[in-house]
Amino acid sequence: MAEAHQAVGFQFTVTPDGIDLHLSREVLKHIYLSGVTSWIKRAIRFKNGILTGVYPASPSSWLIAVIAIMSTMYARIDPSLGMIDTIKRTLPVRSVMQTQTVLSAILFATGLWLSLILMLRYILKALLSYHAWIFESHGKMSFCTKLWLVRLSNMFSGRRPLLYSFQASLPRLPVPSVDDTITRYLESVRPLLDDEQYNQMEVVANDFKRDEAPKLQKYLILKSWWATNYVSDWWEEYIYLRGRSPIMVNSNFYAMDLLYVIPTHRQAARAGNVVHAMLQYRRKLERGEHAPLRALGVVPMCSYQMERMFNTTRIPGIETDFVQHLSDRKHLVVYHKGRFFKVWLYYGGRHLWPSELETQFQRILDDTTEPQPGELKLAALTAGNRVPWARARLKYFSQGVNKASLEAIETSAFFLTLDDEEHGYDPDKLRSLDLYAKSVLHGKCYDRWFDKSFTLIAYKNGKLGVNAEHSWADAPIVGHMWEYVLATDCFHLGYTEEGHCKGDINKGLPPTAKLQWDIPLECQEVIEDSYMVAKEIADDVDFHGCLFDEFGKGLIKKSRTSPDAFIQLALQLAQFRDKGEFCLTYEASMTRMFREGRTETVRSCTIESTAFVRNALMTAQEQLDLFRKAADKHQNMYRLAMTGSGIDRHLFCLYIMSKYLNIDSPFLKQVLSEPWRLSTSQTPQQQLNMVDINKFPRYVGAGGGFGPVADDGYGVSYIIVGENLITFHISSKFSSPETDSYRFGQNIRQAMLDILDSLKGLYRLHTTFSCSVTLHYFQNGGSQLVSSG
């Protein structure tokens, strides 16, 4: 009862002598500290907002400008060419002449200072629009690029930039010309079509270019002038938020824990450390104190997507969903064995310490109460079709305890599941990585809140996972946070010898609050229907995790080849062996060098890659030449996508524009209906460099993945870990007789080895290219080819 008394700030009793008022000093102390913390946050955000707003200048430069102007005035020199006198005459305040002069000089200096800031920003934007450096060969740099790099470095040498310092200086995503897009599109589909099909497609494309495209392009260019990014808002709305099918598996993606290490096997302790690390990350994020990511250590990436990482929920609607993002939230909601608990994250105006969070989570784990009627599978509503969920939300969760409890979930910082299963990679257990991935991707279909920006999953054995909703951001953004959290957990916070969180235990914490529900039978039926829809999807996911450790990035780079191009060629070879044909291939590339940029598609199946795959029986030199052409082509396409000259986002926006203008385009309809039977993505690693994986080789992440995009295709996510490991996350559907994730994984492994074998000629051409592991595979002929035929 002590906690209950502390929760009351004051009590009063009416007596014959008047009102007897009793104040709780402890609660008033916490209220005072919370207020102080809130004002400190505001002050820091205000300060950082000013620092970001005037970048690349600094607030002190304003004072320098004022002093400089005042000095010239006292020297009887007018640098304003009469503008100060004009300002003085127009000032509405009539006071001492000296005061008017000083005020006019300050106003002129401020205007001059702001003009200089705008000029510096336009110069910076022009410098950041230079992309020739991307297309230059590795290790070679032109004089223009060197000059550009020096000028850019000089502009950034003043002070440490904050997370959003560069946002106003980033260039806008350019709209490619219709001619270039059509040419690149036709080139991308040429290896997939026979002569008759290609000729027909060429006619349709040229008709579009001549008839509908000019008008659509004009409106799209107009939008690019008005909007910050001509793609991102439509991409979020039409690709994600307007989709009415389940987002579980179909849209959400996942990230895994460290591959080999579990810092503690205590579930509550691991959750306590990680939640505290997330709160530290969020505090730095809200203050804009994270360092912005920069290519080459110089070129900044857009940080816009990071704004909605916390306190964000996708809200279902009948026709379209919307993303609700709130300011600082002070609680999270925890799910355990069918019950929902609200846990406060602050105490006395500060974050709860890891040991305090462990105590709260252990209380939940020790709670033996049963779920309320309808509560166990309630989260299945977020896993099923969107329209039934939207209708149920309006009908059953718009008032009373249901509204209050749902609001607690949707306004929480994020969602935490204390899972009652054990998962993780165990080399001694068959399919351990496969089951781990399926659990993080969909779980039991009712133990993750799939609408939250992300759900943190803490397993019974101390392993972790993250399931992320896709509309608000892409995988690299979640990966940035996840790297910070795992590194902070293992190398900064740590654990005691018994596996508990470090720090004293505070027994005076307020208890966790169990959310209350009043779910009628009709709503329980809707929940069960959503669960059955989600379970059918989850049961159909065929997943295989493949750890490729025969060689890695280190050896590939010695062959003077991009590791990504090497892997993409291996995927094309694996696809051809798996199905006996090529298919439209999607590789995600980022466009974050532009303001509010997200992704672009690299069409990895090219004329050059198919030529390399088909001609496996040619001489070593001929194979090497074909490999070089295919790899160079892929790298060039990737660079084009990064610099705003991709194919698919432009065609997508032209299609949306055609719908707004009621213009029927057979070409755009056909392009947008083509299935991606091989969808691939590389998960970035070491964005923060908080852990030296050469010194701590076991502290590497297992990466993450996503569900299959096509019913008869594969989804492949891969992560290049250090110099000697590549992990592949392969998904497909059991219901398709054409796919088998394990078989495809084995084909990828064999394709990697075979491509390296075809490059044996490099030993004679480049003496630096050597590896005993590779020689071992050359001598033993590799492993047996796995084929569907």
Coordinates of C-alpha atoms in Angstrom, one line a residue, residues 6-393:
Q6 CA 2.8 7.8 -2.8
A7 CA 0.8 8.0 -6.0
V8 CA -1.5 10.5 -4.4
G9 CA -0.1 14.1 -4.5
F10 CA -2.5 15.5 -1.9
Q11 CA -5.5 14.5 0.2
F12 CA -8.1 16.6 1.9
T13 CA -10.6 16.0 4.6
V14 CA -13.6 18.2 5.3
T15 CA -14.0 18.7 9.1
P16 CA -16.2 21.0 11.2
D17 CA -13.2 23.2 11.5
G18 CA -12.7 23.5 7.8
I19 CA -10.6 21.6 5.2
D20 CA -7.6 19.6 6.4
L21 CA -5.1 19.4 3.5
H22 CA -2.3 16.8 3.5
L23 CA 0.5 17.1 0.9
S24 CA 2.8 14.3 -0.1
R25 CA 6.3 15.7 -0.2
E26 CA 7.6 12.7 -2.2
V27 CA 5.1 13.2 -5.0
L28 CA 5.6 17.0 -5.1
K29 CA 9.3 16.4 -5.3
H30 CA 8.8 14.1 -8.4
I31 CA 6.4 16.7 -9.9
Y32 CA 9.0 19.4 -9.4
L33 CA 11.9 17.3 -10.8
S34 CA 9.7 16.3 -13.8
G35 CA 9.0 20.0 -14.5
V36 CA 12.7 20.8 -14.2
T37 CA 13.6 18.0 -16.6
S38 CA 11.0 19.1 -19.1
W39 CA 12.3 22.7 -19.1
I40 CA 15.9 21.5 -19.5
K41 CA 14.7 19.4 -22.5
R42 CA 13.0 22.4 -24.0
A43 CA 16.1 24.6 -23.5
I44 CA 18.4 22.0 -25.1
R45 CA 16.1 21.5 -28.0
F46 CA 15.8 25.3 -28.5
K47 CA 19.6 25.7 -28.4
N48 CA 20.2 22.8 -30.8
G49 CA 17.3 24.2 -33.0
I50 CA 19.2 27.5 -33.3
L51 CA 22.5 25.7 -34.0
T52 CA 20.8 23.6 -36.7
G53 CA 18.9 26.6 -38.1
V54 CA 22.0 28.7 -38.8
Y55 CA 24.3 26.0 -40.0
P56 CA 26.9 26.1 -41.6
A57 CA 27.3 29.4 -39.7
S58 CA 27.3 29.6 -35.9
P59 CA 25.5 31.9 -33.5
S60 CA 28.8 33.5 -32.5
S61 CA 29.3 34.6 -36.1
W62 CA 26.3 36.9 -35.7
L63 CA 28.1 38.7 -32.9
I64 CA 31.2 39.0 -35.1
A65 CA 29.1 40.5 -37.9
V66 CA 27.5 43.0 -35.5
I67 CA 30.9 44.0 -34.0
A68 CA 32.4 44.4 -37.5
I69 CA 29.5 46.7 -38.6
M70 CA 29.6 48.7 -35.4
S71 CA 33.4 49.1 -35.7
T72 CA 33.1 50.5 -39.3
M73 CA 30.4 52.9 -38.1
Y74 CA 32.6 54.3 -35.4
A75 CA 35.4 54.7 -38.0
R76 CA 32.9 56.8 -40.0
I77 CA 32.8 54.2 -42.8
D78 CA 29.4 53.1 -44.1
P79 CA 29.6 49.6 -45.5
S80 CA 25.9 49.5 -46.0
L81 CA 25.9 52.1 -48.8
G82 CA 23.2 54.1 -47.0
M83 CA 21.0 51.2 -46.0
I84 CA 21.6 51.9 -42.3
D85 CA 20.3 55.4 -42.7
T86 CA 17.3 54.1 -44.5
I87 CA 16.6 51.7 -41.7
K88 CA 17.0 54.4 -39.2
R89 CA 14.4 56.6 -41.0
T90 CA 11.9 53.8 -41.2
L91 CA 12.2 52.7 -37.5
P92 CA 8.9 53.4 -35.8
V93 CA 10.6 54.0 -32.5
R94 CA 11.8 57.6 -31.9
S95 CA 14.6 57.8 -29.3
V96 CA 18.0 59.2 -28.9
M97 CA 19.9 59.4 -32.2
Q98 CA 22.8 57.3 -31.0
T99 CA 20.4 54.5 -30.0
Q100 CA 18.6 54.6 -33.3
T101 CA 22.0 54.3 -35.1
V102 CA 23.1 51.4 -33.0
L103 CA 19.7 49.6 -33.5
S104 CA 19.8 50.2 -37.3
A105 CA 23.4 48.9 -37.5
I106 CA 22.4 45.7 -35.5
L107 CA 19.4 45.2 -37.9
F108 CA 21.6 45.6 -40.9
A109 CA 24.3 43.3 -39.5
T110 CA 21.6 40.7 -38.8
G111 CA 20.2 40.9 -42.3
L112 CA 23.7 40.7 -43.8
W113 CA 24.4 37.7 -41.5
L114 CA 21.2 35.9 -42.6
S115 CA 22.0 36.6 -46.3
L116 CA 25.4 35.1 -45.9
I117 CA 23.9 32.0 -44.3
L118 CA 21.5 31.6 -47.2
M119 CA 24.4 32.1 -49.6
L120 CA 26.5 29.5 -47.8
R121 CA 23.6 27.1 -47.9
Y122 CA 23.1 27.5 -51.7
I123 CA 26.9 27.0 -52.2
L124 CA 26.7 23.9 -50.0
K125 CA 23.7 22.6 -51.9
A126 CA 25.5 23.2 -55.2
L127 CA 28.5 21.3 -53.9
L128 CA 26.3 18.4 -52.7
S129 CA 24.7 18.2 -56.1
Y130 CA 28.1 17.1 -57.6
H131 CA 27.9 13.3 -58.0
A132 CA 30.8 12.6 -60.5
W133 CA 32.8 11.2 -57.6
I134 CA 30.4 8.2 -57.3
F135 CA 31.1 7.2 -60.9
E136 CA 34.9 7.3 -60.6
S137 CA 36.9 4.1 -60.3
H138 CA 37.8 2.9 -56.8
G139 CA 41.2 4.4 -55.8
K140 CA 41.2 6.9 -58.6
M141 CA 40.1 10.5 -58.1
S142 CA 39.9 13.2 -60.7
F143 CA 41.3 16.7 -60.1
C144 CA 37.7 18.1 -60.1
T145 CA 36.7 15.7 -57.4
K146 CA 39.8 16.4 -55.3
L147 CA 39.0 20.2 -55.6
W148 CA 35.3 19.5 -54.7
L149 CA 36.3 17.4 -51.7
V150 CA 38.7 20.0 -50.3
R151 CA 36.1 22.8 -50.7
L152 CA 33.4 20.6 -49.0
S153 CA 35.7 19.7 -46.2
N154 CA 36.6 23.3 -45.6
M155 CA 32.9 24.2 -45.3
F156 CA 32.4 21.5 -42.6
S157 CA 35.6 22.3 -40.7
G158 CA 34.0 25.0 -38.5
R159 CA 32.2 22.9 -35.9
R160 CA 30.7 19.5 -35.2
P161 CA 27.3 19.3 -37.1
L162 CA 24.2 18.0 -35.4
L163 CA 21.9 15.4 -36.8
Y164 CA 19.7 17.8 -38.8
S165 CA 22.4 20.4 -39.5
F166 CA 22.5 19.5 -43.2
Q167 CA 18.8 19.1 -43.9
A168 CA 18.2 22.6 -45.4
S169 CA 21.4 22.2 -47.6
L170 CA 20.6 18.9 -49.1
P171 CA 19.6 19.1 -52.8
R172 CA 16.2 18.0 -54.1
L173 CA 15.8 14.7 -55.8
P174 CA 15.9 15.5 -59.6
V175 CA 13.3 14.3 -62.0
P176 CA 15.0 12.2 -64.7
S177 CA 14.1 12.9 -68.4
V178 CA 11.4 10.6 -69.9
D179 CA 13.8 9.6 -72.7
D180 CA 16.4 8.4 -70.3
T181 CA 13.9 6.5 -68.1
I182 CA 12.3 4.7 -71.1
T183 CA 15.7 3.8 -72.6
R184 CA 16.9 2.3 -69.3
Y185 CA 13.6 0.5 -68.8
L186 CA 13.7 -1.1 -72.2
E187 CA 17.3 -2.1 -71.6
S188 CA 16.3 -3.7 -68.2
V189 CA 13.6 -5.9 -69.7
R190 CA 15.4 -7.0 -72.8
P191 CA 17.0 -10.1 -71.2
L192 CA 13.5 -11.2 -70.0
L193 CA 11.6 -10.9 -73.2
D194 CA 11.8 -12.7 -76.6
D195 CA 12.1 -10.6 -79.8
E196 CA 8.4 -10.4 -80.4
Q197 CA 7.6 -9.4 -76.8
Y198 CA 10.3 -6.9 -76.8
N199 CA 9.2 -5.3 -80.0
Q200 CA 5.7 -5.0 -78.7
M201 CA 7.0 -3.4 -75.5
E202 CA 9.1 -1.0 -77.5
V203 CA 6.0 0.1 -79.5
V204 CA 4.0 0.6 -76.3
A205 CA 6.8 2.5 -74.6
N206 CA 7.4 4.8 -77.6
D207 CA 3.6 5.5 -77.8
F208 CA 3.7 6.5 -74.1
K209 CA 6.8 8.7 -74.7
R210 CA 5.1 10.5 -77.6
D211 CA 1.5 10.8 -76.3
E212 CA 1.0 10.8 -72.5
A213 CA 4.4 11.3 -71.0
P214 CA 5.0 15.0 -71.9
K215 CA 2.0 16.2 -70.0
L216 CA 2.6 13.9 -67.0
Q217 CA 6.3 14.9 -66.9
K218 CA 5.4 18.7 -66.8
Y219 CA 3.1 18.2 -63.8
L220 CA 5.7 16.0 -62.1
I221 CA 8.4 18.6 -62.6
L222 CA 6.0 21.2 -61.1
K223 CA 5.5 19.0 -58.1
S224 CA 9.3 18.6 -57.7
W225 CA 9.6 22.4 -57.5
W226 CA 6.9 22.6 -54.8
A227 CA 7.4 19.5 -52.7
T228 CA 10.5 18.7 -50.7
N229 CA 10.8 15.4 -52.5
Y230 CA 8.6 14.4 -55.5
V231 CA 8.6 10.7 -54.6
S232 CA 8.6 10.2 -50.8
D233 CA 5.1 11.4 -49.9
W234 CA 3.4 9.3 -52.6
W235 CA 5.6 6.3 -51.9
E236 CA 4.6 6.3 -48.2
E237 CA 0.9 6.8 -49.0
Y238 CA 0.4 4.5 -52.0
I239 CA 2.9 1.8 -51.4
Y240 CA 2.4 1.5 -47.7
L241 CA -0.6 3.3 -46.1
R242 CA -3.2 2.6 -48.8
G243 CA -2.5 -1.1 -48.8
R244 CA -5.5 -3.0 -47.3
S245 CA -3.8 -6.4 -47.0
P246 CA -2.1 -7.5 -43.8
I247 CA 1.2 -5.7 -43.0
M248 CA 2.6 -8.7 -41.0
V249 CA 5.1 -10.5 -43.3
N250 CA 3.9 -8.5 -46.4
S251 CA 5.3 -5.2 -45.2
N252 CA 7.0 -5.3 -41.8
F253 CA 10.6 -6.4 -41.6
Y254 CA 12.9 -7.7 -38.8
A255 CA 16.3 -7.3 -37.2
M256 CA 18.1 -10.0 -35.2
D257 CA 20.3 -9.9 -32.1
L258 CA 24.1 -10.6 -32.1
L259 CA 24.8 -13.8 -33.9
Y260 CA 27.0 -15.6 -31.5
V261 CA 26.7 -13.8 -28.1
I262 CA 24.0 -13.6 -25.4
P263 CA 25.3 -11.1 -22.8
T264 CA 22.9 -12.5 -20.2
H265 CA 20.4 -15.3 -20.1
R266 CA 18.1 -13.3 -17.7
Q267 CA 15.2 -12.1 -19.8
A268 CA 14.2 -9.2 -17.5
A269 CA 17.9 -8.0 -17.2
R270 CA 18.5 -8.0 -21.0
A271 CA 15.2 -6.2 -21.6
G272 CA 16.2 -3.6 -18.9
N273 CA 19.5 -2.8 -20.4
V274 CA 18.3 -2.6 -23.9
V275 CA 15.2 -0.4 -23.1
H276 CA 17.5 1.9 -21.2
A277 CA 19.9 2.1 -24.2
M278 CA 16.9 2.9 -26.4
L279 CA 15.9 5.7 -24.1
Q280 CA 19.5 7.1 -24.3
Y281 CA 19.3 6.9 -28.1
R282 CA 15.9 8.6 -28.1
R283 CA 17.1 11.4 -25.9
K284 CA 20.1 12.1 -28.3
L285 CA 17.7 11.8 -31.2
E286 CA 15.2 14.3 -29.8
R287 CA 18.0 16.7 -29.1
G288 CA 19.5 16.1 -32.5
E289 CA 22.8 15.1 -31.0
H290 CA 23.5 12.0 -33.1
A291 CA 26.2 12.6 -35.7
P292 CA 24.8 12.7 -39.2
L293 CA 25.8 9.8 -41.5
R294 CA 28.2 10.9 -44.2
A295 CA 29.5 9.1 -47.3
L296 CA 33.3 9.3 -47.6
G297 CA 33.1 10.9 -44.2
V298 CA 32.0 14.1 -45.9
V299 CA 28.8 13.8 -48.0
P300 CA 25.8 14.0 -45.6
M301 CA 22.8 11.7 -45.7
C302 CA 19.3 12.8 -45.1
S303 CA 18.2 12.2 -41.5
Y304 CA 14.5 12.9 -42.0
Q305 CA 13.3 9.3 -41.4
M306 CA 14.8 9.2 -38.0
E307 CA 12.3 11.7 -36.6
R308 CA 9.5 9.2 -36.3
M309 CA 11.4 6.3 -34.8
F310 CA 9.8 6.6 -31.4
N311 CA 6.3 7.5 -30.2
T312 CA 4.9 6.5 -33.6
T313 CA 2.0 4.2 -34.6
R314 CA 0.3 3.4 -37.8
I315 CA -3.4 4.0 -37.3
P316 CA -5.8 1.9 -39.4
G317 CA -8.4 3.5 -41.7
I318 CA -11.2 2.2 -44.0
E319 CA -9.5 3.5 -47.2
T320 CA -6.1 4.5 -46.0
D321 CA -4.0 4.4 -42.8
F322 CA -2.1 7.3 -41.3
V323 CA 1.1 7.6 -39.3
Q324 CA 0.6 9.2 -35.8
H325 CA 3.8 10.6 -34.4
L326 CA 3.7 12.3 -31.0
S327 CA 6.2 14.2 -28.9
D328 CA 8.1 12.7 -25.9
R329 CA 6.1 9.8 -24.5
K330 CA 7.0 8.6 -20.9
H331 CA 5.7 5.0 -21.0
L332 CA 5.9 1.8 -22.9
V333 CA 3.5 -1.1 -23.1
V334 CA 4.6 -4.6 -22.4
Y335 CA 3.0 -7.8 -23.6
H336 CA 3.5 -11.1 -21.7
K337 CA 1.4 -14.3 -21.9
G338 CA -1.7 -12.5 -23.2
R339 CA -1.6 -9.5 -20.8
F340 CA -0.8 -5.9 -21.5
F341 CA 1.1 -3.8 -18.9
K342 CA 1.9 -0.1 -18.9
V343 CA 5.3 0.7 -17.6
W344 CA 6.5 4.3 -16.8
L345 CA 10.0 5.1 -18.1
Y346 CA 10.7 8.1 -15.8
Y347 CA 11.1 8.4 -12.1
G348 CA 11.9 11.7 -10.4
G349 CA 12.4 13.5 -13.7
R350 CA 15.0 11.0 -15.0
H351 CA 15.0 7.8 -17.1
L352 CA 14.6 4.6 -15.1
W353 CA 18.0 2.9 -14.6
P354 CA 18.5 -0.5 -16.1
S355 CA 18.2 -2.2 -12.7
E356 CA 14.9 -0.4 -12.1
L357 CA 13.6 -1.5 -15.5
E358 CA 14.7 -5.1 -14.7
T359 CA 12.7 -4.9 -11.5
Q360 CA 9.6 -3.7 -13.4
F361 CA 9.9 -6.4 -16.1
Q362 CA 10.5 -9.1 -13.5
R363 CA 7.3 -8.1 -11.8
I364 CA 5.5 -8.7 -15.1
L365 CA 7.2 -12.0 -15.6
D366 CA 6.1 -13.0 -12.0
D367 CA 2.5 -11.9 -12.5
T368 CA 0.3 -15.0 -12.7
T369 CA -3.0 -13.4 -13.5
E370 CA -5.0 -14.7 -16.5
P371 CA -5.8 -12.6 -19.6
Q372 CA -9.2 -11.0 -19.8
P373 CA -11.7 -12.2 -22.3
G374 CA -10.5 -11.3 -25.8
E375 CA -7.2 -10.0 -24.5
L376 CA -4.9 -12.9 -25.4
K377 CA -5.1 -12.5 -29.2
L378 CA -6.1 -8.8 -29.3
A379 CA -2.9 -7.8 -31.2
A380 CA -3.9 -10.1 -34.1
L381 CA -6.1 -7.2 -35.2
T382 CA -2.9 -5.5 -36.3
A383 CA -1.8 -8.6 -38.1
G384 CA -4.9 -9.2 -40.2
N385 CA -6.6 -7.2 -43.0
R386 CA -6.7 -3.5 -42.4
V387 CA -10.4 -2.8 -43.0
P388 CA -11.8 -5.1 -40.3
W389 CA -9.3 -3.7 -37.9
A390 CA -10.3 -0.1 -38.8
R391 CA -14.0 -0.9 -38.3
A392 CA -13.4 -2.7 -35.1
R393 CA -11.3 0.2 -33.8

